[in-house]
Amino acid sequence: MREFKATGPVSNTLESHGSRLTTHDSNEIFIQVKDLVHIYNRGKRGEFRALSGVSLEIKKGEFLAVVGPNGSGKSTLIMHFNALLTPTEGEVIVGGLDTRDPRHIWEIRRQVGIVFQNPDNQIVSSLLEEDVAFGVENLGLPPEEVRERVEEALSLTGLSGVRDRPPHLLSGGQKQRLAVAGVLAMCPACLVLDEPSSMLDPAGRAELMETLVRLNRSGRVTVILVTHFMEDAARADKIIVMNEGRLVLTGPPDRVFAEHALLDEINLALPAAAEISRGLRRRGFPVPDGILSLDDLVSFLCRR
């Protein structure tokens, strides 16, 4: 597995056009994965090895993007982060708690909330506000605290103005933000999202990404995003690339997307701006490496 680490001092400033997230100073490890193996139907017909010896560390406050071709093990990996799955071999430690210990499951799931691909599967109430309150009320908290958490979650996701609307009348982007709000109201330390924008149009996808960026940048939550949109992955602090159940590459977006040969080999596209830049360089134009957003590309070309 090829790993790139940031060189030079850690910065707390945004890069041009807000195309990259704030880098966090925290070095505290929140999730540690050691030699993780996961085998479905072990010893039975249809046995399948989904993960093979995966090891990684996720820092508190980090924005991590997980990319890879279909069947590479992305979804299996993230389901270990809140003990929906437990290791066949190896270990996963979340907030200092071993996911293999049944005594820790409730606390791990309190710390790590998951938002899945289809938000309709997580909507349980007939009014938006009631849906956000559902999980919090099940914690047995006082009504005053429930109201405070719901208010904050609606505000953070930009849904306060539609709080009385039935969920089925929401746009796709609003529904996905509602799913995020319902998890946020539980006050997790980490928010894990599995292909949350795959069913959204470009406007809905942009809405969701801006919400995730804002939540992470405010320091409220660690974000782990599984996505096949490379433009979204480019906004993360760090990217991990999965292929055939193995972690094959990890590092900051500019270093990961510079590995053209490896990404081509596993059929992963570059962000559009990086692909255009690559084509221009092939034609002799002095376009620098590390351009990952169209805003940055336009800015560079307009200076020429």
PDB file of C-alpha atoms in Angstrom:
ATOM      1  CA  MET A   1       0.000   0.000   0.000  1.00  0.00           C
ATOM      2  CA  ARG A   2       1.362   3.374  -1.021  1.00  0.00           C
ATOM      3  CA  GLU A   3       1.007   6.067   1.614  1.00  0.00           C
ATOM      4  CA  PHE A   4       1.687   9.764   1.280  1.00  0.00           C
ATOM      5  CA  LYS A   5       1.932  12.044   4.275  1.00  0.00           C
ATOM      6  CA  ALA A   6       1.687  15.804   4.347  1.00  0.00           C
ATOM      7  CA  THR A   7       5.015  17.579   4.399  1.00  0.00           C
ATOM      8  CA  GLY A   8       5.628  20.924   6.018  1.00  0.00           C
ATOM      9  CA  PRO A   9       3.630  22.694   8.718  1.00  0.00           C
ATOM     10  CA  VAL A  10      -0.051  22.054   9.267  1.00  0.00           C
ATOM     11  CA  SER A  11      -2.177  24.951   8.015  1.00  0.00           C
ATOM     12  CA  ASN A  12      -5.505  26.206   9.315  1.00  0.00           C
ATOM     13  CA  THR A  13      -6.246  28.349   6.277  1.00  0.00           C
ATOM     14  CA  LEU A  14      -8.474  27.487   3.348  1.00  0.00           C
ATOM     15  CA  GLU A  15      -6.869  27.216  -0.060  1.00  0.00           C
ATOM     16  CA  SER A  16      -8.077  29.228  -3.033  1.00  0.00           C
ATOM     17  CA  HIS A  17     -11.802  29.364  -3.783  1.00  0.00           C
ATOM     18  CA  GLY A  18     -12.611  27.180  -0.765  1.00  0.00           C
ATOM     19  CA  SER A  19     -11.886  24.104  -2.843  1.00  0.00           C
ATOM     20  CA  ARG A  20     -10.176  22.315   0.038  1.00  0.00           C
ATOM     21  CA  LEU A  21     -11.119  21.840   3.649  1.00  0.00           C
ATOM     22  CA  THR A  22      -9.385  23.232   6.673  1.00  0.00           C
ATOM     23  CA  THR A  23      -6.600  21.010   7.937  1.00  0.00           C
ATOM     24  CA  HIS A  24      -7.054  20.078  11.582  1.00  0.00           C
ATOM     25  CA  ASP A  25      -4.340  20.318  14.203  1.00  0.00           C
ATOM     26  CA  SER A  26      -5.550  17.346  16.238  1.00  0.00           C
ATOM     27  CA  ASN A  27      -3.308  14.292  16.171  1.00  0.00           C
ATOM     28  CA  GLU A  28      -5.649  12.254  18.371  1.00  0.00           C
ATOM     29  CA  ILE A  29      -6.479   8.933  16.733  1.00  0.00           C
ATOM     30  CA  PHE A  30     -10.227   8.305  16.834  1.00  0.00           C
ATOM     31  CA  ILE A  31     -10.508   5.112  14.748  1.00  0.00           C
ATOM     32  CA  GLN A  32      -7.707   2.579  14.456  1.00  0.00           C
ATOM     33  CA  VAL A  33      -7.957  -0.391  12.100  1.00  0.00           C
ATOM     34  CA  LYS A  34      -5.339  -3.138  12.441  1.00  0.00           C
ATOM     35  CA  ASP A  35      -4.934  -5.985   9.930  1.00  0.00           C
ATOM     36  CA  LEU A  36      -8.688  -6.117   9.342  1.00  0.00           C
ATOM     37  CA  VAL A  37     -10.050  -9.132   7.505  1.00  0.00           C
ATOM     38  CA  HIS A  38     -13.751  -9.610   6.835  1.00  0.00           C
ATOM     39  CA  ILE A  39     -15.133 -12.801   5.312  1.00  0.00           C
ATOM     40  CA  TYR A  40     -18.835 -13.138   4.546  1.00  0.00           C
ATOM     41  CA  ASN A  41     -20.356 -16.638   5.022  1.00  0.00           C
ATOM     42  CA  ARG A  42     -17.119 -17.993   6.428  1.00  0.00           C
ATOM     43  CA  GLY A  43     -16.984 -21.771   6.143  1.00  0.00           C
ATOM     44  CA  LYS A  44     -20.225 -21.841   4.194  1.00  0.00           C
ATOM     45  CA  ARG A  45     -21.288 -21.911   0.600  1.00  0.00           C
ATOM     46  CA  GLY A  46     -20.671 -18.539  -1.023  1.00  0.00           C
ATOM     47  CA  GLU A  47     -17.770 -17.614   1.270  1.00  0.00           C
ATOM     48  CA  PHE A  48     -16.359 -14.257   0.172  1.00  0.00           C
ATOM     49  CA  ARG A  49     -13.352 -12.331   1.452  1.00  0.00           C
ATOM     50  CA  ALA A  50     -14.370  -8.668   1.316  1.00  0.00           C
ATOM     51  CA  LEU A  51     -11.415  -7.173   3.230  1.00  0.00           C
ATOM     52  CA  SER A  52      -7.840  -8.436   3.400  1.00  0.00           C
ATOM     53  CA  GLY A  53      -5.414  -7.023   5.942  1.00  0.00           C
ATOM     54  CA  VAL A  54      -6.613  -3.407   5.997  1.00  0.00           C
ATOM     55  CA  SER A  55      -4.804  -1.088   8.436  1.00  0.00           C
ATOM     56  CA  LEU A  56      -5.411   2.643   8.837  1.00  0.00           C
ATOM     57  CA  GLU A  57      -5.811   5.418  11.372  1.00  0.00           C
ATOM     58  CA  ILE A  58      -8.418   8.186  11.307  1.00  0.00           C
ATOM     59  CA  LYS A  59      -7.763  11.292  13.362  1.00  0.00           C
ATOM     60  CA  LYS A  60     -10.353  13.126  15.365  1.00  0.00           C
ATOM     61  CA  GLY A  61     -11.685  16.063  13.336  1.00  0.00           C
ATOM     62  CA  GLU A  62     -10.461  14.679  10.024  1.00  0.00           C
ATOM     63  CA  PHE A  63     -12.402  14.653   6.760  1.00  0.00           C
ATOM     64  CA  LEU A  64     -11.668  11.333   5.070  1.00  0.00           C
ATOM     65  CA  ALA A  65     -12.860  10.264   1.628  1.00  0.00           C
ATOM     66  CA  VAL A  66     -13.017   6.554   0.745  1.00  0.00           C
ATOM     67  CA  VAL A  67     -12.930   5.757  -2.977  1.00  0.00           C
ATOM     68  CA  GLY A  68     -12.540   2.660  -5.100  1.00  0.00           C
ATOM     69  CA  PRO A  69     -14.260   0.624  -7.813  1.00  0.00           C
ATOM     70  CA  ASN A  70     -17.472  -1.274  -7.139  1.00  0.00           C
ATOM     71  CA  GLY A  71     -16.840  -4.314  -4.968  1.00  0.00           C
ATOM     72  CA  SER A  72     -13.595  -2.961  -3.542  1.00  0.00           C
ATOM     73  CA  GLY A  73     -14.756  -3.246   0.084  1.00  0.00           C
ATOM     74  CA  LYS A  74     -15.640   0.379   0.856  1.00  0.00           C
ATOM     75  CA  SER A  75     -19.050  -0.270   2.401  1.00  0.00           C
ATOM     76  CA  THR A  76     -17.824  -3.311   4.308  1.00  0.00           C
ATOM     77  CA  LEU A  77     -15.003  -1.221   5.772  1.00  0.00           C
ATOM     78  CA  ILE A  78     -17.173   1.627   7.056  1.00  0.00           C
ATOM     79  CA  MET A  79     -19.698  -0.749   8.633  1.00  0.00           C
ATOM     80  CA  HIS A  80     -16.887  -1.784  10.972  1.00  0.00           C
ATOM     81  CA  PHE A  81     -16.631   1.789  12.222  1.00  0.00           C
ATOM     82  CA  ASN A  82     -19.812   1.538  14.290  1.00  0.00           C
ATOM     83  CA  ALA A  83     -19.840  -2.220  14.853  1.00  0.00           C
ATOM     84  CA  LEU A  84     -22.547  -3.067  12.320  1.00  0.00           C
ATOM     85  CA  LEU A  85     -19.906  -5.620  11.322  1.00  0.00           C
ATOM     86  CA  THR A  86     -17.128  -7.050  13.480  1.00  0.00           C
ATOM     87  CA  PRO A  87     -13.762  -8.383  12.274  1.00  0.00           C
ATOM     88  CA  THR A  88     -13.241 -11.915  11.086  1.00  0.00           C
ATOM     89  CA  GLU A  89      -9.599 -11.241  11.900  1.00  0.00           C
ATOM     90  CA  GLY A  90      -7.771  -8.169  13.154  1.00  0.00           C
ATOM     91  CA  GLU A  91      -9.324  -5.395  15.205  1.00  0.00           C
ATOM     92  CA  VAL A  92     -11.100  -2.061  14.991  1.00  0.00           C
ATOM     93  CA  ILE A  93     -10.763   0.384  17.886  1.00  0.00           C
ATOM     94  CA  VAL A  94     -13.219   3.310  18.027  1.00  0.00           C
ATOM     95  CA  GLY A  95     -12.667   5.978  20.649  1.00  0.00           C
ATOM     96  CA  GLY A  96     -10.542   3.490  22.568  1.00  0.00           C
ATOM     97  CA  LEU A  97     -13.248   0.778  22.448  1.00  0.00           C
ATOM     98  CA  ASP A  98     -12.837  -2.596  20.729  1.00  0.00           C
ATOM     99  CA  THR A  99     -15.771  -3.279  18.382  1.00  0.00           C
ATOM    100  CA  ARG A 100     -15.527  -7.011  19.110  1.00  0.00           C
ATOM    101  CA  ASP A 101     -16.638  -6.486  22.716  1.00  0.00           C
ATOM    102  CA  PRO A 102     -20.478  -6.573  22.908  1.00  0.00           C
ATOM    103  CA  ARG A 103     -20.347  -4.349  25.987  1.00  0.00           C
ATOM    104  CA  HIS A 104     -19.051  -1.489  23.856  1.00  0.00           C
ATOM    105  CA  ILE A 105     -21.537  -1.605  20.983  1.00  0.00           C
ATOM    106  CA  TRP A 106     -24.000   0.955  22.372  1.00  0.00           C
ATOM    107  CA  GLU A 107     -21.283   3.518  23.127  1.00  0.00           C
ATOM    108  CA  ILE A 108     -19.566   2.979  19.751  1.00  0.00           C
ATOM    109  CA  ARG A 109     -22.858   3.530  17.925  1.00  0.00           C
ATOM    110  CA  ARG A 110     -23.488   6.634  19.996  1.00  0.00           C
ATOM    111  CA  GLN A 111     -20.133   8.013  18.880  1.00  0.00           C
ATOM    112  CA  VAL A 112     -20.361   7.005  15.208  1.00  0.00           C
ATOM    113  CA  GLY A 113     -23.510   7.695  13.168  1.00  0.00           C
ATOM    114  CA  ILE A 114     -24.043   6.311   9.659  1.00  0.00           C
ATOM    115  CA  VAL A 115     -26.049   7.856   6.821  1.00  0.00           C
ATOM    116  CA  PHE A 116     -26.813   5.430   4.009  1.00  0.00           C
ATOM    117  CA  GLN A 117     -27.341   5.903   0.292  1.00  0.00           C
ATOM    118  CA  ASN A 118     -31.131   6.174   0.237  1.00  0.00           C
ATOM    119  CA  PRO A 119     -32.459   8.739   2.753  1.00  0.00           C
ATOM    120  CA  ASP A 120     -36.024   7.393   2.436  1.00  0.00           C
ATOM    121  CA  ASN A 121     -34.856   4.302   4.334  1.00  0.00           C
ATOM    122  CA  GLN A 122     -34.007   6.460   7.362  1.00  0.00           C
ATOM    123  CA  ILE A 123     -37.129   8.644   7.427  1.00  0.00           C
ATOM    124  CA  VAL A 124     -39.668   7.447  10.001  1.00  0.00           C
ATOM    125  CA  SER A 125     -42.004  10.388  10.717  1.00  0.00           C
ATOM    126  CA  SER A 126     -44.575  12.414   8.817  1.00  0.00           C
ATOM    127  CA  LEU A 127     -43.029  15.802   9.715  1.00  0.00           C
ATOM    128  CA  LEU A 128     -39.432  16.831   9.240  1.00  0.00           C
ATOM    129  CA  GLU A 129     -38.984  18.157  12.778  1.00  0.00           C
ATOM    130  CA  GLU A 130     -40.433  14.995  14.316  1.00  0.00           C
ATOM    131  CA  ASP A 131     -38.109  12.849  12.219  1.00  0.00           C
ATOM    132  CA  VAL A 132     -35.037  14.673  13.546  1.00  0.00           C
ATOM    133  CA  ALA A 133     -36.349  14.257  17.102  1.00  0.00           C
ATOM    134  CA  PHE A 134     -37.068  10.521  16.771  1.00  0.00           C
ATOM    135  CA  GLY A 135     -33.627   9.164  17.632  1.00  0.00           C
ATOM    136  CA  VAL A 136     -32.962  11.708  20.371  1.00  0.00           C
ATOM    137  CA  GLU A 137     -36.253  10.946  22.113  1.00  0.00           C
ATOM    138  CA  ASN A 138     -35.295   7.272  22.180  1.00  0.00           C
ATOM    139  CA  LEU A 139     -32.261   8.212  24.258  1.00  0.00           C
ATOM    140  CA  GLY A 140     -34.622   9.123  27.074  1.00  0.00           C
ATOM    141  CA  LEU A 141     -33.361  12.692  27.351  1.00  0.00           C
ATOM    142  CA  PRO A 142     -35.358  15.493  28.988  1.00  0.00           C
ATOM    143  CA  PRO A 143     -37.744  17.305  26.565  1.00  0.00           C
ATOM    144  CA  GLU A 144     -35.755  20.539  26.887  1.00  0.00           C
ATOM    145  CA  GLU A 145     -32.547  18.847  25.717  1.00  0.00           C
ATOM    146  CA  VAL A 146     -34.385  17.094  22.890  1.00  0.00           C
ATOM    147  CA  ARG A 147     -35.667  20.459  21.653  1.00  0.00           C
ATOM    148  CA  GLU A 148     -32.203  22.026  21.891  1.00  0.00           C
ATOM    149  CA  ARG A 149     -30.585  19.201  19.935  1.00  0.00           C
ATOM    150  CA  VAL A 150     -33.270  19.276  17.243  1.00  0.00           C
ATOM    151  CA  GLU A 151     -32.953  23.063  16.879  1.00  0.00           C
ATOM    152  CA  GLU A 152     -29.200  22.832  16.519  1.00  0.00           C
ATOM    153  CA  ALA A 153     -29.326  19.954  14.019  1.00  0.00           C
ATOM    154  CA  LEU A 154     -31.898  21.789  11.873  1.00  0.00           C
ATOM    155  CA  SER A 155     -29.800  24.945  11.961  1.00  0.00           C
ATOM    156  CA  LEU A 156     -26.553  23.170  11.087  1.00  0.00           C
ATOM    157  CA  THR A 157     -28.126  21.442   8.090  1.00  0.00           C
ATOM    158  CA  GLY A 158     -30.038  24.506   6.866  1.00  0.00           C
ATOM    159  CA  LEU A 159     -33.470  22.941   7.375  1.00  0.00           C
ATOM    160  CA  SER A 160     -34.957  25.284   9.981  1.00  0.00           C
ATOM    161  CA  GLY A 161     -37.140  26.977   7.379  1.00  0.00           C
ATOM    162  CA  VAL A 162     -38.835  23.721   6.324  1.00  0.00           C
ATOM    163  CA  ARG A 163     -39.192  22.124   9.751  1.00  0.00           C
ATOM    164  CA  ASP A 164     -42.988  21.723   9.418  1.00  0.00           C
ATOM    165  CA  ARG A 165     -42.847  20.196   5.954  1.00  0.00           C
ATOM    166  CA  PRO A 166     -43.669  16.502   5.338  1.00  0.00           C
ATOM    167  CA  PRO A 167     -40.469  14.669   4.296  1.00  0.00           C
ATOM    168  CA  HIS A 168     -42.049  13.319   1.106  1.00  0.00           C
ATOM    169  CA  LEU A 169     -42.319  16.907  -0.181  1.00  0.00           C
ATOM    170  CA  LEU A 170     -38.589  17.569   0.206  1.00  0.00           C
ATOM    171  CA  SER A 171     -36.091  17.611  -2.634  1.00  0.00           C
ATOM    172  CA  GLY A 172     -33.501  14.841  -2.822  1.00  0.00           C
ATOM    173  CA  GLY A 173     -30.835  17.095  -1.354  1.00  0.00           C
ATOM    174  CA  GLN A 174     -33.117  18.153   1.491  1.00  0.00           C
ATOM    175  CA  LYS A 175     -33.984  14.525   2.268  1.00  0.00           C
ATOM    176  CA  GLN A 176     -30.324  13.621   2.495  1.00  0.00           C
ATOM    177  CA  ARG A 177     -29.669  16.619   4.750  1.00  0.00           C
ATOM    178  CA  LEU A 178     -32.625  15.461   6.874  1.00  0.00           C
ATOM    179  CA  ALA A 179     -30.944  12.070   7.279  1.00  0.00           C
ATOM    180  CA  VAL A 180     -27.771  13.886   8.340  1.00  0.00           C
ATOM    181  CA  ALA A 181     -29.740  16.060  10.794  1.00  0.00           C
ATOM    182  CA  GLY A 182     -31.316  13.002  12.412  1.00  0.00           C
ATOM    183  CA  VAL A 183     -27.873  11.541  13.049  1.00  0.00           C
ATOM    184  CA  LEU A 184     -26.387  14.868  14.177  1.00  0.00           C
ATOM    185  CA  ALA A 185     -29.092  15.303  16.802  1.00  0.00           C
ATOM    186  CA  MET A 186     -27.643  12.205  18.477  1.00  0.00           C
ATOM    187  CA  CYS A 187     -24.403  14.220  18.919  1.00  0.00           C
ATOM    188  CA  PRO A 188     -21.969  11.688  17.406  1.00  0.00           C
ATOM    189  CA  ALA A 189     -18.255  12.382  17.322  1.00  0.00           C
ATOM    190  CA  CYS A 190     -18.088  10.953  13.799  1.00  0.00           C
ATOM    191  CA  LEU A 191     -20.428  11.017  10.814  1.00  0.00           C
ATOM    192  CA  VAL A 192     -20.038   8.234   8.226  1.00  0.00           C
ATOM    193  CA  LEU A 193     -21.790   8.561   4.872  1.00  0.00           C
ATOM    194  CA  ASP A 194     -22.054   5.741   2.326  1.00  0.00           C
ATOM    195  CA  GLU A 195     -22.488   7.133  -1.197  1.00  0.00           C
ATOM    196  CA  PRO A 196     -24.961   9.766   0.079  1.00  0.00           C
ATOM    197  CA  SER A 197     -25.075  11.764  -3.155  1.00  0.00           C
ATOM    198  CA  SER A 198     -25.427   8.923  -5.666  1.00  0.00           C
ATOM    199  CA  MET A 199     -29.184   9.556  -6.009  1.00  0.00           C
ATOM    200  CA  LEU A 200     -28.942  13.355  -6.053  1.00  0.00           C
ATOM    201  CA  ASP A 201     -28.869  15.831  -8.906  1.00  0.00           C
ATOM    202  CA  PRO A 202     -25.894  18.245  -9.080  1.00  0.00           C
ATOM    203  CA  ALA A 203     -27.700  20.913  -7.032  1.00  0.00           C
ATOM    204  CA  GLY A 204     -28.622  18.439  -4.293  1.00  0.00           C
ATOM    205  CA  ARG A 205     -25.095  17.056  -4.263  1.00  0.00           C
ATOM    206  CA  ALA A 206     -23.654  20.547  -3.881  1.00  0.00           C
ATOM    207  CA  GLU A 207     -26.067  21.283  -1.000  1.00  0.00           C
ATOM    208  CA  LEU A 208     -25.021  18.138   0.824  1.00  0.00           C
ATOM    209  CA  MET A 209     -21.289  18.680   0.322  1.00  0.00           C
ATOM    210  CA  GLU A 210     -21.468  22.249   1.597  1.00  0.00           C
ATOM    211  CA  THR A 211     -23.262  20.979   4.700  1.00  0.00           C
ATOM    212  CA  LEU A 212     -20.583  18.357   5.332  1.00  0.00           C
ATOM    213  CA  VAL A 213     -17.791  20.856   4.766  1.00  0.00           C
ATOM    214  CA  ARG A 214     -19.374  23.319   7.198  1.00  0.00           C
ATOM    215  CA  LEU A 215     -19.914  20.674   9.879  1.00  0.00           C
ATOM    216  CA  ASN A 216     -16.372  19.400   9.641  1.00  0.00           C
ATOM    217  CA  ARG A 217     -14.751  22.807   9.416  1.00  0.00           C
ATOM    218  CA  SER A 218     -16.604  23.982  12.507  1.00  0.00           C
ATOM    219  CA  GLY A 219     -14.863  21.228  14.440  1.00  0.00           C
ATOM    220  CA  ARG A 220     -18.157  19.599  15.396  1.00  0.00           C
ATOM    221  CA  VAL A 221     -17.689  16.241  13.734  1.00  0.00           C
ATOM    222  CA  THR A 222     -15.234  13.897  12.044  1.00  0.00           C
ATOM    223  CA  VAL A 223     -16.524  13.061   8.548  1.00  0.00           C
ATOM    224  CA  ILE A 224     -15.918   9.838   6.621  1.00  0.00           C
ATOM    225  CA  LEU A 225     -17.372   9.945   3.118  1.00  0.00           C
ATOM    226  CA  VAL A 226     -17.627   7.002   0.725  1.00  0.00           C
ATOM    227  CA  THR A 227     -18.095   8.436  -2.749  1.00  0.00           C
ATOM    228  CA  HIS A 228     -17.583   7.740  -6.424  1.00  0.00           C
ATOM    229  CA  PHE A 229     -17.568  11.475  -7.210  1.00  0.00           C
ATOM    230  CA  MET A 230     -13.884  12.389  -7.354  1.00  0.00           C
ATOM    231  CA  GLU A 231     -14.676  16.107  -7.147  1.00  0.00           C
ATOM    232  CA  ASP A 232     -16.201  15.480  -3.717  1.00  0.00           C
ATOM    233  CA  ALA A 233     -13.267  13.320  -2.622  1.00  0.00           C
ATOM    234  CA  ALA A 234     -10.902  16.122  -3.628  1.00  0.00           C
ATOM    235  CA  ARG A 235     -12.361  18.314  -0.878  1.00  0.00           C
ATOM    236  CA  ALA A 236     -11.281  15.957   1.893  1.00  0.00           C
ATOM    237  CA  ASP A 237      -8.202  16.200   4.099  1.00  0.00           C
ATOM    238  CA  LYS A 238      -7.187  12.687   3.146  1.00  0.00           C
ATOM    239  CA  ILE A 239      -8.262  10.020   0.651  1.00  0.00           C
ATOM    240  CA  ILE A 240      -7.957   6.268   0.933  1.00  0.00           C
ATOM    241  CA  VAL A 241      -8.205   4.163  -2.221  1.00  0.00           C
ATOM    242  CA  MET A 242      -9.581   0.629  -1.959  1.00  0.00           C
ATOM    243  CA  ASN A 243      -9.245  -2.145  -4.528  1.00  0.00           C
ATOM    244  CA  GLU A 244     -10.169  -5.823  -4.213  1.00  0.00           C
ATOM    245  CA  GLY A 245     -10.541  -5.574  -0.453  1.00  0.00           C
ATOM    246  CA  ARG A 246      -7.182  -3.909   0.122  1.00  0.00           C
ATOM    247  CA  LEU A 247      -6.105  -0.371   0.910  1.00  0.00           C
ATOM    248  CA  VAL A 248      -3.808   0.444  -2.014  1.00  0.00           C
ATOM    249  CA  LEU A 249      -3.180   4.181  -1.633  1.00  0.00           C
ATOM    250  CA  THR A 250      -3.663   6.870   0.974  1.00  0.00           C
ATOM    251  CA  GLY A 251      -2.690  10.506   1.357  1.00  0.00           C
ATOM    252  CA  PRO A 252      -3.738  14.104   0.688  1.00  0.00           C
ATOM    253  CA  PRO A 253      -5.872  14.577  -2.453  1.00  0.00           C
ATOM    254  CA  ASP A 254      -3.160  16.245  -4.541  1.00  0.00           C
ATOM    255  CA  ARG A 255      -0.738  13.376  -3.920  1.00  0.00           C
ATOM    256  CA  VAL A 256      -3.337  10.658  -4.468  1.00  0.00           C
ATOM    257  CA  PHE A 257      -4.601  12.131  -7.735  1.00  0.00           C
ATOM    258  CA  ALA A 258      -1.014  12.487  -8.973  1.00  0.00           C
ATOM    259  CA  GLU A 259      -0.817   8.673  -9.086  1.00  0.00           C
ATOM    260  CA  HIS A 260      -2.286   8.505 -12.593  1.00  0.00           C
ATOM    261  CA  ALA A 261      -0.972   5.049 -13.495  1.00  0.00           C
ATOM    262  CA  LEU A 262      -2.376   3.328 -10.420  1.00  0.00           C
ATOM    263  CA  LEU A 263      -5.748   5.069 -10.685  1.00  0.00           C
ATOM    264  CA  ASP A 264      -5.969   4.197 -14.385  1.00  0.00           C
ATOM    265  CA  GLU A 265      -5.146   0.577 -13.570  1.00  0.00           C
ATOM    266  CA  ILE A 266      -8.112   0.256 -11.210  1.00  0.00           C
ATOM    267  CA  ASN A 267     -10.410   2.336 -13.447  1.00  0.00           C
ATOM    268  CA  LEU A 268     -10.774   5.345 -11.161  1.00  0.00           C
ATOM    269  CA  ALA A 269     -11.257   8.684 -12.872  1.00  0.00           C
ATOM    270  CA  LEU A 270      -9.576  11.911 -11.846  1.00  0.00           C
ATOM    271  CA  PRO A 271     -11.610  14.984 -10.878  1.00  0.00           C
ATOM    272  CA  ALA A 272     -12.608  16.831 -14.057  1.00  0.00           C
ATOM    273  CA  ALA A 273     -10.203  19.716 -13.377  1.00  0.00           C
ATOM    274  CA  ALA A 274      -7.313  17.326 -12.771  1.00  0.00           C
ATOM    275  CA  GLU A 275      -8.108  15.414 -15.970  1.00  0.00           C
ATOM    276  CA  ILE A 276      -8.254  18.616 -18.020  1.00  0.00           C
ATOM    277  CA  SER A 277      -4.971  19.784 -16.454  1.00  0.00           C
ATOM    278  CA  ARG A 278      -3.396  16.440 -17.303  1.00  0.00           C
ATOM    279  CA  GLY A 279      -4.479  16.782 -20.918  1.00  0.00           C
ATOM    280  CA  LEU A 280      -3.123  20.320 -21.161  1.00  0.00           C
ATOM    281  CA  ARG A 281       0.244  19.232 -19.759  1.00  0.00           C
ATOM    282  CA  ARG A 282       0.432  16.487 -22.395  1.00  0.00           C
ATOM    283  CA  ARG A 283       0.046  19.207 -25.016  1.00  0.00           C
ATOM    284  CA  GLY A 284       2.879  21.228 -23.584  1.00  0.00           C
ATOM    285  CA  PHE A 285       0.987  23.765 -21.480  1.00  0.00           C
ATOM    286  CA  PRO A 286       2.725  24.573 -18.158  1.00  0.00           C
ATOM    287  CA  VAL A 287      -0.207  23.647 -15.924  1.00  0.00           C
ATOM    288  CA  PRO A 288       1.022  22.809 -12.395  1.00  0.00           C
ATOM    289  CA  ASP A 289       0.170  19.609 -10.541  1.00  0.00           C
ATOM    290  CA  GLY A 290      -2.330  19.768  -7.702  1.00  0.00           C
ATOM    291  CA  ILE A 291      -5.202  21.559  -9.463  1.00  0.00           C
ATOM    292  CA  LEU A 292      -8.300  19.664  -8.371  1.00  0.00           C
ATOM    293  CA  SER A 293     -11.214  22.104  -8.755  1.00  0.00           C
ATOM    294  CA  LEU A 294     -12.579  23.871 -11.815  1.00  0.00           C
ATOM    295  CA  ASP A 295     -12.405  27.176  -9.935  1.00  0.00           C
ATOM    296  CA  ASP A 296      -8.683  26.720  -9.385  1.00  0.00           C
ATOM    297  CA  LEU A 297      -8.153  25.712 -13.021  1.00  0.00           C
ATOM    298  CA  VAL A 298     -10.043  28.745 -14.318  1.00  0.00           C
ATOM    299  CA  SER A 299      -8.117  30.988 -11.937  1.00  0.00           C
ATOM    300  CA  PHE A 300      -4.794  29.631 -13.195  1.00  0.00           C
ATOM    301  CA  LEU A 301      -5.732  29.922 -16.875  1.00  0.00           C
ATOM    302  CA  CYS A 302      -6.978  33.487 -16.438  1.00  0.00           C
ATOM    303  CA  ARG A 303      -3.609  34.483 -15.009  1.00  0.00           C
ATOM    304  CA  ARG A 304      -1.727  33.244 -18.059  1.00  0.00           C
TER     305      ARG A 304
END
